[in-house]
XYZ file of C-alpha atoms in Angstrom:
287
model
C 0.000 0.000 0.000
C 1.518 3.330 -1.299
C 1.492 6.067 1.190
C 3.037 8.503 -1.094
C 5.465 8.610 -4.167
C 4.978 12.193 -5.854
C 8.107 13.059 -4.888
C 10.061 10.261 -7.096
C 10.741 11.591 -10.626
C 12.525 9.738 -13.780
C 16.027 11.770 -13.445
C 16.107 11.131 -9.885
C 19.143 9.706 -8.110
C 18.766 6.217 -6.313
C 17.328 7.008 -2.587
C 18.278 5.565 0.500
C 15.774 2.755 1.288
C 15.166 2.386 4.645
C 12.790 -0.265 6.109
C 11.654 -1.203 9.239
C 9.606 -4.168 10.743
C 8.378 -6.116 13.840
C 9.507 -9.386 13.406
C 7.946 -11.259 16.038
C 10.780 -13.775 16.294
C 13.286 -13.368 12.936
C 13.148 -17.194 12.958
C 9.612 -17.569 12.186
C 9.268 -15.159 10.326
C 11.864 -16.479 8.077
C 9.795 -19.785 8.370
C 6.794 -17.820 7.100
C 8.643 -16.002 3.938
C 10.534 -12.652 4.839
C 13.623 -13.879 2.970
C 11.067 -13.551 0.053
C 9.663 -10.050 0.796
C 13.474 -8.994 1.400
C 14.875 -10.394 -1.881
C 12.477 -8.191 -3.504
C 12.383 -5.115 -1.751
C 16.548 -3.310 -2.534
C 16.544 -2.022 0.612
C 19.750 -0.330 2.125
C 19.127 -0.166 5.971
C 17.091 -2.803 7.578
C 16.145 -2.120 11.217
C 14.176 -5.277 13.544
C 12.024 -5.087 16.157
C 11.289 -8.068 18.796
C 14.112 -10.172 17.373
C 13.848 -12.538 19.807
C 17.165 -15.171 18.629
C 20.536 -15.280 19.537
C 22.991 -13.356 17.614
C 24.938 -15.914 15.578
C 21.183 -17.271 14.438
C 20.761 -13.331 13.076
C 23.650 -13.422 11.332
C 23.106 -16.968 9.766
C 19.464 -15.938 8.791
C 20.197 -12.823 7.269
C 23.894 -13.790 5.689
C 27.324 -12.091 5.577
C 26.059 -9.472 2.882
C 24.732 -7.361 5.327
C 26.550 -5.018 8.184
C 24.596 -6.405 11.393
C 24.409 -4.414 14.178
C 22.045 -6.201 17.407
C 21.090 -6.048 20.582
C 19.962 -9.179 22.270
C 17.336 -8.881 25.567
C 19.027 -9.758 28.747
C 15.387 -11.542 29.463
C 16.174 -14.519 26.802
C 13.598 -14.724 23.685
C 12.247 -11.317 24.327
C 12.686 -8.255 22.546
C 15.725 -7.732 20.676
C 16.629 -5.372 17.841
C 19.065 -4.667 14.851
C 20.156 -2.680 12.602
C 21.610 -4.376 9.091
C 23.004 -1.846 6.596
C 24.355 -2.121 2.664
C 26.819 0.305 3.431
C 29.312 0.537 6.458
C 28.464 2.389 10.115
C 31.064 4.768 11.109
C 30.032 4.186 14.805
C 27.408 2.256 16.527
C 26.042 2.397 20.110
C 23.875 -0.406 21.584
C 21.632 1.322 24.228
C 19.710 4.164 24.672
C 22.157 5.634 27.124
C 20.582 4.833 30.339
C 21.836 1.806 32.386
C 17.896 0.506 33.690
C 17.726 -0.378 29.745
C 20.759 -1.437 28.638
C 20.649 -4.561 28.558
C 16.962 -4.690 27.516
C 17.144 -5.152 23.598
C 15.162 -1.901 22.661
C 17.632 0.540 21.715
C 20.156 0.526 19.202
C 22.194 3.341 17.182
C 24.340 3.505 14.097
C 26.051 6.444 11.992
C 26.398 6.389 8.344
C 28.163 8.783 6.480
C 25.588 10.309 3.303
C 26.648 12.301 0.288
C 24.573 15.679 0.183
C 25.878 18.429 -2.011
C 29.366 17.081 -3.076
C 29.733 16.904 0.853
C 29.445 14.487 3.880
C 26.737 14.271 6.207
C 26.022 12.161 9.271
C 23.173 10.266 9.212
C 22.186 8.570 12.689
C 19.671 5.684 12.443
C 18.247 4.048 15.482
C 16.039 0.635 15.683
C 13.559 1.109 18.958
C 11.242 -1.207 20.512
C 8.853 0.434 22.966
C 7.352 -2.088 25.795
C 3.768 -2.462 24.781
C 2.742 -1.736 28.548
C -0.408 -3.084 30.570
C -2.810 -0.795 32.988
C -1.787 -0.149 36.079
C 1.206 -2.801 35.885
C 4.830 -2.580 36.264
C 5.106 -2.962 32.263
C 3.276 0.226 32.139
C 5.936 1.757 34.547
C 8.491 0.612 32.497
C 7.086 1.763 29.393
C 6.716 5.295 31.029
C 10.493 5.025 31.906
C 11.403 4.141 28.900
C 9.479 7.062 26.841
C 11.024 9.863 29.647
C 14.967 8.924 28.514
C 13.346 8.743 24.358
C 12.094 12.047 25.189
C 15.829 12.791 26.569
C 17.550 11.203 23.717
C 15.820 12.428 20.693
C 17.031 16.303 21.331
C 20.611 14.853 22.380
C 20.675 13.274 18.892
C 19.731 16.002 17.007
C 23.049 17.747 18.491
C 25.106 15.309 17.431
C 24.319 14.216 13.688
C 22.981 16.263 10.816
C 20.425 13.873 10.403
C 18.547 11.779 13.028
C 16.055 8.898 12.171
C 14.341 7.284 14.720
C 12.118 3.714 13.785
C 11.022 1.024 15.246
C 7.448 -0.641 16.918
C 6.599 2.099 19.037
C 3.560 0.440 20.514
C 1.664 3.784 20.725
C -1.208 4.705 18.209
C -0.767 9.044 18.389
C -4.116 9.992 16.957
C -7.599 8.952 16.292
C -6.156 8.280 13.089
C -3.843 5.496 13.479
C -6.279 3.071 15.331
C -9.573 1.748 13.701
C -11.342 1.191 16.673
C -10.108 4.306 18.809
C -12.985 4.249 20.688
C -13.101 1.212 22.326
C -9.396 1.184 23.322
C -8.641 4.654 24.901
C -8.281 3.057 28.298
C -5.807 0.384 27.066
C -2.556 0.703 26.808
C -1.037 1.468 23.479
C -3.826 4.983 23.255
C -3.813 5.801 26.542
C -3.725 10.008 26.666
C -0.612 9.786 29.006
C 1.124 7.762 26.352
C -0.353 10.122 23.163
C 1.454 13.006 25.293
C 4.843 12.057 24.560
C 4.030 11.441 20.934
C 2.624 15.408 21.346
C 5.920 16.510 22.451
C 7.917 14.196 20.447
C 6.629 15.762 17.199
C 5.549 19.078 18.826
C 7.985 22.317 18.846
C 9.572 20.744 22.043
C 11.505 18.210 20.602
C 10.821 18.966 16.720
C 10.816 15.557 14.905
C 8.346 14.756 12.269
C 6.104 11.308 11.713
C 7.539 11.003 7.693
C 4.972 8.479 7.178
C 2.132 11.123 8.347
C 3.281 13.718 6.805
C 3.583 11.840 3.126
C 0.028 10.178 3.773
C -1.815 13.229 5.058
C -5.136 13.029 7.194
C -6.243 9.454 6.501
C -6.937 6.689 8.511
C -3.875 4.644 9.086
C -2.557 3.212 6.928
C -2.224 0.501 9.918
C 1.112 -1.319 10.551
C -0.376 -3.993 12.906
C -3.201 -6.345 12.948
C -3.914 -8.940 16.032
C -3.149 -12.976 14.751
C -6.775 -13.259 16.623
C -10.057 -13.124 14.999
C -10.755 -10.840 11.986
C -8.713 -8.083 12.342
C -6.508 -8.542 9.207
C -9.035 -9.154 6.742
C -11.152 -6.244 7.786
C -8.270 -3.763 8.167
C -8.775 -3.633 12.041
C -5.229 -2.394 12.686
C -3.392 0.041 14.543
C -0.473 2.514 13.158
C 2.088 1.716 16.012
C 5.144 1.173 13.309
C 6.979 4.708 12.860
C 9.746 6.525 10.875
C 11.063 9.475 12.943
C 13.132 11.972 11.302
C 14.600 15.231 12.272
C 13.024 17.801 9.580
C 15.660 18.325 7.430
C 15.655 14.732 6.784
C 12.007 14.043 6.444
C 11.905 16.699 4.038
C 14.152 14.291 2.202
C 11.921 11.478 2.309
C 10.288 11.093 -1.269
C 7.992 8.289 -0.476
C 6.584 5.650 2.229
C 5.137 2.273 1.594
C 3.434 -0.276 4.204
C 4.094 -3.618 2.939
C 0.838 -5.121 3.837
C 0.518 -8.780 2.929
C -1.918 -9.791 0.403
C -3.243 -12.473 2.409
C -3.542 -12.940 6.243
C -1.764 -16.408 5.384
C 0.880 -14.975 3.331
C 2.221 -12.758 6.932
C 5.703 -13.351 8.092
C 4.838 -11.133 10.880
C 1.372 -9.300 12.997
C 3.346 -6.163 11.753
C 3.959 -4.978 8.405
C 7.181 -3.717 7.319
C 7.086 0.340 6.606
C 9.825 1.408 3.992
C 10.325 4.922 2.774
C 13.107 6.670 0.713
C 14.906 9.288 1.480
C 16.624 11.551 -1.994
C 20.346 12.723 -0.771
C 21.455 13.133 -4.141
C 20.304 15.462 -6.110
C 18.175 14.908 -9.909
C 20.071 14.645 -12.840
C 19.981 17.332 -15.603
């Protein structure tokens, strides 16, 4: 499903592909077919969510072509996250920077150097997990935690790197928009208001990042990102847009297009997420 692709014209350099998906264990889903959705899709950066292996079984699964960059949960077959790049990181960091998470599997970072203008820029990438939180639990504690050093990290970022994206299964739907049953979930967590805050500030003047996949789509319902195994939720489009591409605003206005990779079939899913992939122009058009 094509969230936007104005932006891509015939005399256009290649774009920086940069996807990002939920897994839900890279071993089945590479049991139910993502080698096949990868093999097709040219992408440059690859960033995982809930993992959920061992590293050597990462490496073996997604093969030596790739720069792999992962942080396994301390809590074994939880979480988990990666980062697998085309092109070389210049530096990489495997936690969000505080030491209650780092050894948690939901934060990793890597720089790339970017041509721009005959010059180089750095380009910082992170894969994120979010907890998914429960009411009035110590998930939901965490998951608070957890979104108070994001909301520290994300200006920190933008200091250091001239551009800054941020993806990954955020577990929070921000607006009406991105869940299809809104109503009947506003006192659960993943739309709670307290959690829809920090998605206020993150893309508010406060902290200044952009939701690329918003902005390309405008105001439409979802497209969703996530659809329970359970019932009838794929097949009617019952979803929730909890899947996100971050991106200081110099770099979203880079991005030229965004694409959920929605399944055709609930039984052709490799994962309860889809993958979200958007391009981002650095070059500039040929004459």
């Amino acid at each position: 499903m094509s969230l936007a692709s104005a932006g891509e014209t015939a005399g256009a350099a290649k774009a920086l592909r940069i996807a990002t998906v939920n897994v839900n264990g890279i071993r089945a889903a590479y049991k139910r077919g993502m080698a096949d959705w990868l093999a097709e899709r040219d992408i440059d950066i690859l960033c995982l969510q809930e993992v959920r292996a061992p590293d050597a079984i990462v490496r073996e699964l997604l093969g030596d072509e790739w720069f792999i960059l992962h942080a396994e949960a301390e809590a074994k077959g939880r979480a988990g996250v990666a980062i697998a790049s085309r092109l070389a990181p210049v530096a990489t960091r495997e936690h969000i920077g505080n030491e209650y998470f780092a050894l948690s599997g939901r934060w990793v970072e890597a720089d790339f150097k970017v041509p721009v203008d005959g010059a180089e820029k750095l380009l910082t990438v992170v894969s994120a997990y979010v907890h998914s939180g429960e009411v009035d639990t110590p998930k939901q504690v965490d998951k608070y935690r957890f979104l108070d050093v994001m909301a520290q990290r994300l200006p920190a970022l933008k200091q250091q790197s001239d551009f800054v994206l941020v993806v990954g299964d955020l577990n929070v739907g921000h607006t009406t928009l991105d869940i299809k049953n809104w109503k009947g979930n506003v006192k659960r967590a993943g739309f709670l208001p307290e959690e829809r805050a920090y998605f206020d500030r993150f893309f508010g003047e406060e902290i200044g990042y952009t939701d690329v996949a918003r902005k390309l789509a405008g105001d439409v319902p979802g497209p969703y990102t996530w659809w329970s195994w359970r019932g009838q939720a794929f097949d009617n489009d019952s979803g929730w847009r909890i899947d996100y591409q971050l991106a200081t605003p110099e770099l979203a206005e880079r991005a030229i297009s965004a694409v959920v990779d929605r399944a055709p079939t609930y039984d052709s899913r490799f994962s309860d997420h889809a993958p979200v992939v958007v391009d981002y122009q650095f070059q500039g058009t040929d004459s």
